[in-house]
PDB file of C-alpha atoms and ligand atoms in Angstrom:
ATOM      1  CA  UNK A 292     -20.240   7.143 -15.838  1.00  0.00           C
ATOM      2  CA  UNK A 293     -18.498   7.407 -12.437  1.00  0.00           C
ATOM      3  CA  UNK A 294     -15.101   5.560 -13.292  1.00  0.00           C
ATOM      4  CA  UNK A 295     -14.948   1.946 -10.247  1.00  0.00           C
ATOM      5  CA  UNK A 296     -10.812   2.193  -9.417  1.00  0.00           C
ATOM      6  CA  UNK A 297      -9.539  -1.435  -7.678  1.00  0.00           C
ATOM      7  CA  UNK A 298      -7.120  -1.485  -5.415  1.00  0.00           C
ATOM      8  CA  UNK A 299      -5.305  -5.008  -4.576  1.00  0.00           C
ATOM      9  CA  UNK A 300      -3.210  -5.532  -1.845  1.00  0.00           C
ATOM     10  CA  UNK A 301      -2.137  -9.357  -0.725  1.00  0.00           C
ATOM     11  CA  UNK A 302      -4.451  -8.219   3.434  1.00  0.00           C
ATOM     12  CA  UNK A 303      -5.148  -4.694   4.010  1.00  0.00           C
ATOM     13  CA  UNK A 304      -1.739  -2.644   3.214  1.00  0.00           C
ATOM     14  CA  UNK A 305      -3.777  -0.587   0.649  1.00  0.00           C
ATOM     15  CA  UNK A 306      -6.954   0.359   1.693  1.00  0.00           C
ATOM     16  CA  UNK A 307      -4.381   4.212   2.985  1.00  0.00           C
ATOM     17  CA  UNK A 308      -3.489   4.204  -0.871  1.00  0.00           C
ATOM     18  CA  UNK A 309      -7.533   3.798  -1.448  1.00  0.00           C
ATOM     19  CA  UNK A 310      -8.724   6.395   1.241  1.00  0.00           C
ATOM     20  CA  UNK A 311      -6.123   8.941  -0.315  1.00  0.00           C
ATOM     21  CA  UNK A 312      -7.528   9.331  -3.003  1.00  0.00           C
ATOM     22  CA  UNK A 313     -10.386   9.235  -2.030  1.00  0.00           C
ATOM     23  CA  UNK A 314     -10.041  11.972  -0.610  1.00  0.00           C
ATOM     24  CA  UNK A 315      -9.559  13.664  -3.224  1.00  0.00           C
ATOM     25  CA  UNK A 316     -11.696  12.360  -5.247  1.00  0.00           C
ATOM     26  CA  UNK A 317     -14.601  10.842  -3.787  1.00  0.00           C
ATOM     27  CA  UNK A 318     -17.237  10.489  -6.471  1.00  0.00           C
ATOM     28  CA  UNK A 319     -15.096   8.287  -8.074  1.00  0.00           C
ATOM     29  CA  UNK A 320     -16.406   4.226  -6.982  1.00  0.00           C
ATOM     30  CA  UNK A 321     -13.694   2.273  -4.743  1.00  0.00           C
ATOM     31  CA  UNK A 322     -13.467  -1.432  -4.549  1.00  0.00           C
ATOM     32  CA  UNK A 323     -10.763  -2.736  -2.830  1.00  0.00           C
ATOM     33  CA  UNK A 324      -9.529  -6.913  -2.663  1.00  0.00           C
ATOM     34  CA  UNK A 325      -7.149  -7.906  -0.060  1.00  0.00           C
ATOM     35  CA  UNK A 326      -5.709 -11.825  -0.926  1.00  0.00           C
ATOM     36  CA  UNK A 327      -6.265 -13.285   2.125  1.00  0.00           C
ATOM     37  CA  UNK A 328      -5.646 -16.403   1.129  1.00  0.00           C
ATOM     38  CA  UNK A 329      -2.209 -16.220   0.171  1.00  0.00           C
ATOM     39  CA  UNK A 330      -1.203 -13.405   2.677  1.00  0.00           C
ATOM     40  CA  UNK A 331       1.721 -12.900   3.478  1.00  0.00           C
ATOM     41  CA  UNK A 332       3.948 -12.461  -0.399  1.00  0.00           C
ATOM     42  CA  UNK A 333       7.155 -11.299   0.799  1.00  0.00           C
ATOM     43  CA  UNK A 334       8.342 -13.915   2.410  1.00  0.00           C
ATOM     44  CA  UNK A 335       7.212 -16.141  -1.081  1.00  0.00           C
ATOM     45  CA  UNK A 336       9.137 -16.625  -4.232  1.00  0.00           C
ATOM     46  CA  UNK A 337       8.137 -14.672  -7.079  1.00  0.00           C
ATOM     47  CA  UNK A 338       6.722 -17.329  -9.858  1.00  0.00           C
ATOM     48  CA  UNK A 339       4.836 -18.280  -7.129  1.00  0.00           C
ATOM     49  CA  UNK A 340       3.611 -14.389  -6.239  1.00  0.00           C
ATOM     50  CA  UNK A 341       3.392 -14.281 -10.371  1.00  0.00           C
ATOM     51  CA  UNK A 342       0.272 -16.830 -10.362  1.00  0.00           C
ATOM     52  CA  UNK A 343      -2.259 -15.541  -7.366  1.00  0.00           C
ATOM     53  CA  UNK A 344      -1.418 -11.848  -8.473  1.00  0.00           C
ATOM     54  CA  UNK A 345      -2.643 -13.447 -11.930  1.00  0.00           C
ATOM     55  CA  UNK A 346      -5.010 -15.230 -10.475  1.00  0.00           C
ATOM     56  CA  UNK A 347      -6.798 -13.061  -8.462  1.00  0.00           C
ATOM     57  CA  UNK A 348      -6.750 -10.397 -10.856  1.00  0.00           C
ATOM     58  CA  UNK A 349      -8.383 -11.819 -13.299  1.00  0.00           C
ATOM     59  CA  UNK A 350     -11.284 -12.919 -11.711  1.00  0.00           C
ATOM     60  CA  UNK A 351     -11.266  -9.385  -9.906  1.00  0.00           C
ATOM     61  CA  UNK A 352     -11.574  -8.538 -13.633  1.00  0.00           C
ATOM     62  CA  UNK A 353     -14.601 -11.019 -14.304  1.00  0.00           C
ATOM     63  CA  UNK A 354     -16.667  -9.502 -11.318  1.00  0.00           C
ATOM     64  CA  UNK A 355     -15.769  -6.131 -11.060  1.00  0.00           C
ATOM     65  CA  UNK A 356     -14.509  -4.266 -14.545  1.00  0.00           C
ATOM     66  CA  UNK A 357     -12.818  -1.624 -12.724  1.00  0.00           C
ATOM     67  CA  UNK A 358     -11.394   1.016 -14.962  1.00  0.00           C
ATOM     68  CA  UNK A 359      -8.313   0.944 -13.539  1.00  0.00           C
ATOM     69  CA  UNK A 360      -6.067  -1.009 -10.951  1.00  0.00           C
ATOM     70  CA  UNK A 361      -4.103  -0.076  -8.767  1.00  0.00           C
ATOM     71  CA  UNK A 362      -2.143  -3.075  -7.478  1.00  0.00           C
ATOM     72  CA  UNK A 363      -1.387  -1.391  -3.835  1.00  0.00           C
ATOM     73  CA  UNK A 364       0.934  -3.907  -3.218  1.00  0.00           C
ATOM     74  CA  UNK A 365       4.974  -2.620  -3.545  1.00  0.00           C
ATOM     75  CA  UNK A 366       5.678  -6.956  -3.286  1.00  0.00           C
ATOM     76  CA  UNK A 367       3.594  -7.640  -5.920  1.00  0.00           C
ATOM     77  CA  UNK A 368       3.613  -4.393  -7.969  1.00  0.00           C
ATOM     78  CA  UNK A 369       7.814  -5.336  -8.091  1.00  0.00           C
ATOM     79  CA  UNK A 370       7.476  -9.049  -9.363  1.00  0.00           C
ATOM     80  CA  UNK A 371       4.022  -8.959 -11.577  1.00  0.00           C
ATOM     81  CA  UNK A 372       3.668  -5.419 -13.493  1.00  0.00           C
ATOM     82  CA  UNK A 373       4.893  -6.158 -16.528  1.00  0.00           C
ATOM     83  CA  UNK A 374       3.050  -9.660 -16.787  1.00  0.00           C
ATOM     84  CA  UNK A 375      -0.397  -7.637 -15.504  1.00  0.00           C
ATOM     85  CA  UNK A 376       0.464  -5.549 -18.122  1.00  0.00           C
ATOM     86  CA  UNK A 377       0.814  -8.179 -21.250  1.00  0.00           C
ATOM     87  CA  UNK A 378      -1.776 -10.728 -20.188  1.00  0.00           C
ATOM     88  CA  UNK A 379      -4.475  -7.801 -18.899  1.00  0.00           C
ATOM     89  CA  UNK A 380      -5.810  -4.759 -21.038  1.00  0.00           C
ATOM     90  CA  UNK A 381      -6.942  -2.689 -18.062  1.00  0.00           C
ATOM     91  CA  UNK A 382      -4.673   0.067 -17.181  1.00  0.00           C
ATOM     92  CA  UNK A 383      -2.764  -0.955 -13.655  1.00  0.00           C
ATOM     93  CA  UNK A 384      -0.965   1.421 -11.773  1.00  0.00           C
ATOM     94  CA  UNK A 385       1.654  -0.063  -9.840  1.00  0.00           C
ATOM     95  CA  UNK A 386       3.334   1.344  -5.921  1.00  0.00           C
ATOM     96  CA  UNK A 387       6.546   1.180  -6.254  1.00  0.00           C
ATOM     97  CA  UNK A 388       9.223   2.747  -3.264  1.00  0.00           C
ATOM     98  CA  UNK A 389       9.417   5.623  -3.430  1.00  0.00           C
ATOM     99  CA  UNK A 390      13.050   5.898  -3.688  1.00  0.00           C
ATOM    100  CA  UNK A 391      13.579   8.445  -6.331  1.00  0.00           C
ATOM    101  CA  UNK A 392      11.887  11.272  -4.303  1.00  0.00           C
ATOM    102  CA  UNK A 393      13.422   9.984  -0.558  1.00  0.00           C
ATOM    103  CA  UNK A 394      16.996  10.270  -2.774  1.00  0.00           C
ATOM    104  CA  UNK A 395      15.838  14.076  -3.632  1.00  0.00           C
ATOM    105  CA  UNK A 396      15.059  15.268  -0.233  1.00  0.00           C
ATOM    106  CA  UNK A 397      17.783  13.823   1.144  1.00  0.00           C
ATOM    107  CA  UNK A 398      20.698  15.790   3.204  1.00  0.00           C
ATOM    108  CA  UNK A 399      23.574  13.470   3.534  1.00  0.00           C
ATOM    109  CA  UNK A 400      21.930  11.522   0.592  1.00  0.00           C
ATOM    110  CA  UNK A 401      21.357   8.362   3.236  1.00  0.00           C
ATOM    111  CA  UNK A 402      18.514   6.151   3.131  1.00  0.00           C
ATOM    112  CA  UNK A 403      16.569   3.727   3.821  1.00  0.00           C
ATOM    113  CA  UNK A 404      14.044   0.911   2.641  1.00  0.00           C
ATOM    114  CA  UNK A 405      11.263  -0.825   4.919  1.00  0.00           C
ATOM    115  CA  UNK A 406       9.825  -3.447   2.529  1.00  0.00           C
ATOM    116  CA  UNK A 407       8.905  -7.060   2.677  1.00  0.00           C
ATOM    117  CA  UNK A 408      11.767  -9.589   2.232  1.00  0.00           C
ATOM    118  CA  UNK A 409      10.827  -9.638  -1.085  1.00  0.00           C
ATOM    119  CA  UNK A 410      11.177  -6.497  -2.204  1.00  0.00           C
ATOM    120  CA  UNK A 411      14.454  -5.703  -0.398  1.00  0.00           C
ATOM    121  CA  UNK A 412      16.015  -8.721  -2.732  1.00  0.00           C
ATOM    122  CA  UNK A 413      13.791  -8.215  -5.651  1.00  0.00           C
ATOM    123  CA  UNK A 414      16.642  -6.961  -8.402  1.00  0.00           C
ATOM    124  CA  UNK A 415      14.090  -4.183  -9.413  1.00  0.00           C
ATOM    125  CA  UNK A 416      14.611  -2.537  -6.663  1.00  0.00           C
ATOM    126  CA  UNK A 417      17.877  -3.146  -6.839  1.00  0.00           C
ATOM    127  CA  UNK A 418      17.817  -1.265 -10.332  1.00  0.00           C
ATOM    128  CA  UNK A 419      15.176   1.005  -8.834  1.00  0.00           C
ATOM    129  CA  UNK A 420      18.254   2.026  -5.990  1.00  0.00           C
ATOM    130  CA  UNK A 421      21.019   2.453  -9.424  1.00  0.00           C
ATOM    131  CA  UNK A 422      18.286   4.012 -10.909  1.00  0.00           C
ATOM    132  CA  UNK A 423      17.427   7.541  -9.164  1.00  0.00           C
ATOM    133  CA  UNK A 424      19.551   6.476  -5.653  1.00  0.00           C
ATOM    134  CA  UNK A 425      23.031   6.087  -7.259  1.00  0.00           C
ATOM    135  CA  UNK A 426      24.700   9.095  -5.073  1.00  0.00           C
ATOM    136  CA  UNK A 427      22.682   7.526  -2.207  1.00  0.00           C
ATOM    137  CA  UNK A 428      23.506   4.848   0.888  1.00  0.00           C
ATOM    138  CA  UNK A 429      20.512   2.687   1.116  1.00  0.00           C
ATOM    139  CA  UNK A 430      19.940   1.007   3.998  1.00  0.00           C
ATOM    140  CA  UNK A 431      17.094  -1.659   3.870  1.00  0.00           C
ATOM    141  CA  UNK A 432      15.391  -3.652   6.430  1.00  0.00           C
ATOM    142  CA  UNK A 433      12.287  -6.134   6.577  1.00  0.00           C
ATOM    143  CA  UNK A 434      10.577  -8.214   8.840  1.00  0.00           C
ATOM    144  CA  UNK A 435       7.773 -10.592   8.057  1.00  0.00           C
ATOM    145  CA  UNK A 436       6.430 -10.266  11.391  1.00  0.00           C
ATOM    146  CA  UNK A 437       5.562  -6.497  11.706  1.00  0.00           C
ATOM    147  CA  UNK A 438       3.677  -7.245   8.336  1.00  0.00           C
ATOM    148  CA  UNK A 439       1.699 -10.314   9.807  1.00  0.00           C
ATOM    149  CA  UNK A 440       1.075  -7.940  12.891  1.00  0.00           C
ATOM    150  CA  UNK A 441      -1.061  -5.390  10.814  1.00  0.00           C
ATOM    151  CA  UNK A 442      -2.319  -7.893   9.229  1.00  0.00           C
ATOM    152  CA  UNK A 443      -3.966  -9.967  11.861  1.00  0.00           C
ATOM    153  CA  UNK A 444      -3.425  -7.978  14.714  1.00  0.00           C
ATOM    154  CA  UNK A 445      -3.109  -4.471  14.819  1.00  0.00           C
ATOM    155  CA  UNK A 446      -6.218  -3.579  15.076  1.00  0.00           C
ATOM    156  CA  UNK A 447      -6.920  -5.408  17.813  1.00  0.00           C
ATOM    157  CA  UNK A 448      -4.695  -4.744  20.026  1.00  0.00           C
ATOM    158  CA  UNK A 449      -2.259  -2.538  22.195  1.00  0.00           C
ATOM    159  CA  UNK A 450       0.057  -0.354  19.834  1.00  0.00           C
ATOM    160  CA  UNK A 451       2.648  -1.049  22.580  1.00  0.00           C
ATOM    161  CA  UNK A 452       2.463  -4.683  21.531  1.00  0.00           C
ATOM    162  CA  UNK A 453       4.359  -4.257  17.961  1.00  0.00           C
ATOM    163  CA  UNK A 454       6.834  -2.001  19.474  1.00  0.00           C
ATOM    164  CA  UNK A 455       8.726  -5.190  20.239  1.00  0.00           C
ATOM    165  CA  UNK A 456       9.373  -5.326  16.341  1.00  0.00           C
ATOM    166  CA  UNK A 457       9.211  -1.860  15.633  1.00  0.00           C
ATOM    167  CA  UNK A 458      11.732  -0.350  17.958  1.00  0.00           C
ATOM    168  CA  UNK A 459      15.049  -2.564  16.254  1.00  0.00           C
ATOM    169  CA  UNK A 460      13.491  -1.774  12.933  1.00  0.00           C
ATOM    170  CA  UNK A 461      13.801   2.026  14.556  1.00  0.00           C
ATOM    171  CA  UNK A 462      16.908   1.657  15.846  1.00  0.00           C
ATOM    172  CA  UNK A 463      18.557  -0.226  13.041  1.00  0.00           C
ATOM    173  CA  UNK A 464      17.612   3.083  10.806  1.00  0.00           C
ATOM    174  CA  UNK A 465      19.167   5.424  13.687  1.00  0.00           C
ATOM    175  CA  UNK A 466      21.852   3.965  13.896  1.00  0.00           C
ATOM    176  CA  UNK A 467      22.817   3.703  10.355  1.00  0.00           C
ATOM    177  CA  UNK A 468      22.278   7.459  10.357  1.00  0.00           C
ATOM    178  CA  UNK A 469      19.334   7.802   7.373  1.00  0.00           C
ATOM    179  CA  UNK A 470      17.648  10.822   7.010  1.00  0.00           C
ATOM    180  CA  UNK A 471      14.615   9.671   5.452  1.00  0.00           C
ATOM    181  CA  UNK A 472      13.176   5.880   5.208  1.00  0.00           C
ATOM    182  CA  UNK A 473      10.723   4.795   2.559  1.00  0.00           C
ATOM    183  CA  UNK A 474       7.909   2.925   3.769  1.00  0.00           C
ATOM    184  CA  UNK A 475       7.986   0.565   0.710  1.00  0.00           C
ATOM    185  CA  UNK A 476       5.712  -2.144   1.467  1.00  0.00           C
ATOM    186  CA  UNK A 477       1.675  -0.680   1.932  1.00  0.00           C
ATOM    187  CA  UNK A 478       0.804  -1.953   5.573  1.00  0.00           C
ATOM    188  CA  UNK A 479       3.208   0.244   6.920  1.00  0.00           C
ATOM    189  CA  UNK A 480       1.766   3.408   6.420  1.00  0.00           C
ATOM    190  CA  UNK A 481      -0.812   2.527   9.554  1.00  0.00           C
ATOM    191  CA  UNK A 482       2.296   2.036  11.630  1.00  0.00           C
ATOM    192  CA  UNK A 483       3.673   5.747  10.318  1.00  0.00           C
ATOM    193  CA  UNK A 484       3.293   7.679  12.989  1.00  0.00           C
ATOM    194  CA  UNK A 485       4.228   5.367  14.853  1.00  0.00           C
ATOM    195  CA  UNK A 486       7.599   5.152  13.412  1.00  0.00           C
ATOM    196  CA  UNK A 487       7.839   8.779  14.074  1.00  0.00           C
ATOM    197  CA  UNK A 488       7.739   8.867  17.244  1.00  0.00           C
ATOM    198  CA  UNK A 489      10.290   6.409  17.082  1.00  0.00           C
ATOM    199  CA  UNK A 490      12.754   8.385  15.508  1.00  0.00           C
ATOM    200  CA  UNK A 491      14.795  11.352  16.177  1.00  0.00           C
ATOM    201  CA  UNK A 492      12.742  14.777  14.441  1.00  0.00           C
ATOM    202  CA  UNK A 493      15.425  14.377  11.666  1.00  0.00           C
ATOM    203  CA  UNK A 494      14.556  11.003  10.414  1.00  0.00           C
ATOM    204  CA  UNK A 495      11.298  11.157   7.910  1.00  0.00           C
ATOM    205  CA  UNK A 496       8.932   8.119   6.420  1.00  0.00           C
ATOM    206  CA  UNK A 497       8.144   8.806   2.861  1.00  0.00           C
ATOM    207  CA  UNK A 498       5.615   6.601   0.804  1.00  0.00           C
ATOM    208  CA  UNK A 499       4.007   6.405  -2.626  1.00  0.00           C
ATOM    209  CA  UNK A 500       0.175   7.912  -2.136  1.00  0.00           C
ATOM    210  CA  UNK A 501       0.583  11.089  -3.537  1.00  0.00           C
ATOM    211  CA  UNK A 502       2.255  10.052  -7.032  1.00  0.00           C
ATOM    212  CA  UNK A 503       0.289   7.127  -7.230  1.00  0.00           C
ATOM    213  CA  UNK A 504      -2.931   8.968  -6.683  1.00  0.00           C
ATOM    214  CA  UNK A 505      -1.332  10.967  -9.394  1.00  0.00           C
ATOM    215  CA  UNK A 506      -1.191   8.718 -11.804  1.00  0.00           C
ATOM    216  CA  UNK A 507      -4.919   8.034 -11.158  1.00  0.00           C
ATOM    217  CA  UNK A 508      -6.364  11.095 -11.845  1.00  0.00           C
ATOM    218  CA  UNK A 509      -4.580  10.936 -14.797  1.00  0.00           C
ATOM    219  CA  UNK A 510      -5.567   7.729 -16.549  1.00  0.00           C
ATOM    220  CA  UNK A 511      -8.854   8.349 -15.329  1.00  0.00           C
ATOM    221  CA  UNK A 512      -8.544  12.270 -17.029  1.00  0.00           C
ATOM    222  CA  UNK A 513      -7.291  10.817 -20.333  1.00  0.00           C
ATOM    223  CA  UNK A 514     -10.291   8.218 -20.096  1.00  0.00           C
ATOM    224  CA  UNK A 515     -12.822  12.007 -20.745  1.00  0.00           C
ATOM    225  CA  UNK A 516     -13.228  12.364 -17.234  1.00  0.00           C
ATOM    226  CA  UNK A 517     -12.131  15.827 -15.780  1.00  0.00           C
ATOM    227  CA  UNK A 518     -10.565  15.209 -12.360  1.00  0.00           C
ATOM    228  CA  UNK A 519     -10.963  17.692 -10.086  1.00  0.00           C
ATOM    229  CA  UNK A 520      -8.396  20.622  -9.525  1.00  0.00           C
ATOM    230  CA  UNK A 521      -7.538  20.111  -6.503  1.00  0.00           C
ATOM    231  CA  UNK A 522      -5.735  21.658  -3.286  1.00  0.00           C
ATOM    232  CA  UNK A 523      -3.316  20.142  -0.941  1.00  0.00           C
ATOM    233  CA  UNK A 524      -2.119  16.716  -2.893  1.00  0.00           C
ATOM    234  CA  UNK A 525       0.196  17.064   0.171  1.00  0.00           C
ATOM    235  CA  UNK A 526      -2.602  15.411   3.016  1.00  0.00           C
ATOM    236  CA  UNK A 527      -0.664  14.116   5.755  1.00  0.00           C
ATOM    237  CA  UNK A 528      -1.697  10.595   6.952  1.00  0.00           C
ATOM    238  CA  UNK A 529      -3.651  12.188   9.447  1.00  0.00           C
ATOM    239  CA  UNK A 530      -5.706  13.884   8.157  1.00  0.00           C
ATOM    240  CA  UNK A 531      -6.355  11.201   5.342  1.00  0.00           C
ATOM    241  CA  UNK A 532      -7.859   8.486   8.177  1.00  0.00           C
ATOM    242  CA  UNK A 533     -10.182  11.852  10.025  1.00  0.00           C
ATOM    243  CA  UNK A 534     -11.562  12.756   6.643  1.00  0.00           C
ATOM    244  CA  UNK A 535     -12.399   9.042   5.637  1.00  0.00           C
ATOM    245  CA  UNK A 536     -13.707   8.635   9.240  1.00  0.00           C
ATOM    246  CA  UNK A 537     -16.344  11.600   8.718  1.00  0.00           C
ATOM    247  CA  UNK A 538     -17.181  10.145   5.088  1.00  0.00           C
ATOM    248  CA  UNK A 539     -20.408   7.991   4.528  1.00  0.00           C
ATOM    249  CA  UNK A 540     -20.479   4.701   4.190  1.00  0.00           C
ATOM    250  CA  UNK A 541     -21.936   4.261   0.496  1.00  0.00           C
ATOM    251  CA  UNK A 542     -22.715   0.983  -1.239  1.00  0.00           C
ATOM    252  CA  UNK A 543     -21.073   1.421  -4.200  1.00  0.00           C
ATOM    253  CA  UNK A 544     -17.836   1.404  -2.126  1.00  0.00           C
ATOM    254  CA  UNK A 545     -16.656  -2.211  -1.842  1.00  0.00           C
ATOM    255  CA  UNK A 546     -14.048  -4.592  -0.140  1.00  0.00           C
ATOM    256  CA  UNK A 547     -13.890  -8.428  -0.720  1.00  0.00           C
ATOM    257  CA  UNK A 548     -11.211 -10.386   0.440  1.00  0.00           C
ATOM    258  CA  UNK A 549     -10.213 -14.311  -1.400  1.00  0.00           C
ATOM    259  CA  UNK A 550     -11.492 -16.389   1.597  1.00  0.00           C
ATOM    260  CA  UNK A 551     -13.491 -15.748   3.903  1.00  0.00           C
ATOM    261  CA  UNK A 552     -12.189 -18.027   6.173  1.00  0.00           C
ATOM    262  CA  UNK A 553      -9.334 -16.377   7.476  1.00  0.00           C
ATOM    263  CA  UNK A 554     -10.583 -13.524  10.113  1.00  0.00           C
ATOM    264  CA  UNK A 555     -13.757 -13.159   8.314  1.00  0.00           C
ATOM    265  CA  UNK A 556     -14.597 -10.845  11.795  1.00  0.00           C
ATOM    266  CA  UNK A 557     -11.383  -9.064  11.565  1.00  0.00           C
ATOM    267  CA  UNK A 558     -12.124  -8.027   7.973  1.00  0.00           C
ATOM    268  CA  UNK A 559     -15.211  -7.227   7.972  1.00  0.00           C
ATOM    269  CA  UNK A 560     -14.832  -4.806  11.156  1.00  0.00           C
ATOM    270  CA  UNK A 561     -11.375  -3.494   8.505  1.00  0.00           C
ATOM    271  CA  UNK A 562     -13.732  -2.899   6.334  1.00  0.00           C
ATOM    272  CA  UNK A 563     -16.593  -0.922   8.759  1.00  0.00           C
ATOM    273  CA  UNK A 564     -13.347   1.222   9.965  1.00  0.00           C
ATOM    274  CA  UNK A 565     -12.704   2.270   6.646  1.00  0.00           C
ATOM    275  CA  UNK A 566     -16.078   3.542   5.271  1.00  0.00           C
ATOM    276  CA  UNK A 567     -16.138  -0.016   2.543  1.00  0.00           C
ATOM    277  CA  UNK A 568     -19.288  -2.821   2.379  1.00  0.00           C
ATOM    278  CA  UNK A 569     -18.200  -5.618   3.306  1.00  0.00           C
ATOM    279  CA  UNK A 570     -18.365  -7.481   0.731  1.00  0.00           C
ATOM    280  CA  UNK A 571     -17.612 -11.804   0.923  1.00  0.00           C
ATOM    281  CA  UNK A 572     -14.956 -13.219  -1.922  1.00  0.00           C
ATOM    282  CA  UNK A 573     -13.722 -12.790  -5.156  1.00  0.00           C
TER     283      UNK A 573
HETATM  284  N1  DGL B 159       1.461  -5.007   1.434  1.00  0.00           N
HETATM  285  C1  DGL B 159       2.596  -5.634   0.693  1.00  0.00           C
HETATM  286  C2  DGL B 159       3.924  -4.695   0.084  1.00  0.00           C
HETATM  287  O1  DGL B 159       3.278  -3.499  -0.025  1.00  0.00           O
HETATM  288  C3  DGL B 159       2.931  -7.386   1.381  1.00  0.00           C
HETATM  289  C4  DGL B 159       2.287  -7.939   2.519  1.00  0.00           C
HETATM  290  C5  DGL B 159       2.463  -9.067   2.272  1.00  0.00           C
HETATM  291  O2  DGL B 159       2.021 -10.249   2.284  1.00  0.00           O
HETATM  292  O3  DGL B 159       3.572  -9.676   2.838  1.00  0.00           O
HETATM  293  O4  DGL B 159       4.694  -5.554  -0.352  1.00  0.00           O
END
């Protein structure tokens, strides 16, 4: 039986993580849950985030019984991962900002962290930086308008609309003279190309897709499913998307929301665009 991997985010941000793994391992079943009823997480306090995430995951497990759940949301991961692992027996893979690889790749030891308000201010992130980037200056930037734009409008708007918010973000990192910017909010993977276009050549963006996919494969391989010996781990975002758009939409790859009253048509289009079957509410 093919394993089922569920991806969870406050909204659509986790989709690039699902696509990355699906391109490496297409024979798994994929389920996506966007907690749109509670979007955005990044400006909520920790206790609220914990409560809504635990409740959504409880419903997800009851409905789908996935084999692995990827918390494809940095904010939810930094706040809730230990609680999820304590409460449920299913293996979880969290998505945390790629501070460690950024710190090791940085030449000038100045890195940027572009994430939600909650992620940039959480003590989990401070510990991550202290542990893995103690030798770097880390410059943090958050803007909830960018996250909301991506969630609600990005796929029905002109790119230039988001530039109003992206240019100040890009300028912040340019002025701080960083050479790597960690995309510490999954939503930002959708604007990765636009951001790199605003940066000079020397500034690179970095995210956690590679490590997360590898971790899922490790877990399912321990469950006795031989993983593909995959070449090309480092598939670029553009390549990921090209493959996604050619892949066949399969009934077993489902996209769920937690509210069908919010942006229903928009979410249906998003599911379609990323070859997932819109399957209603969990
Ligand atoms: N995509 C989420 C993250 O990675 C958070 C977006 C939000 O709900 O604020 O942090």
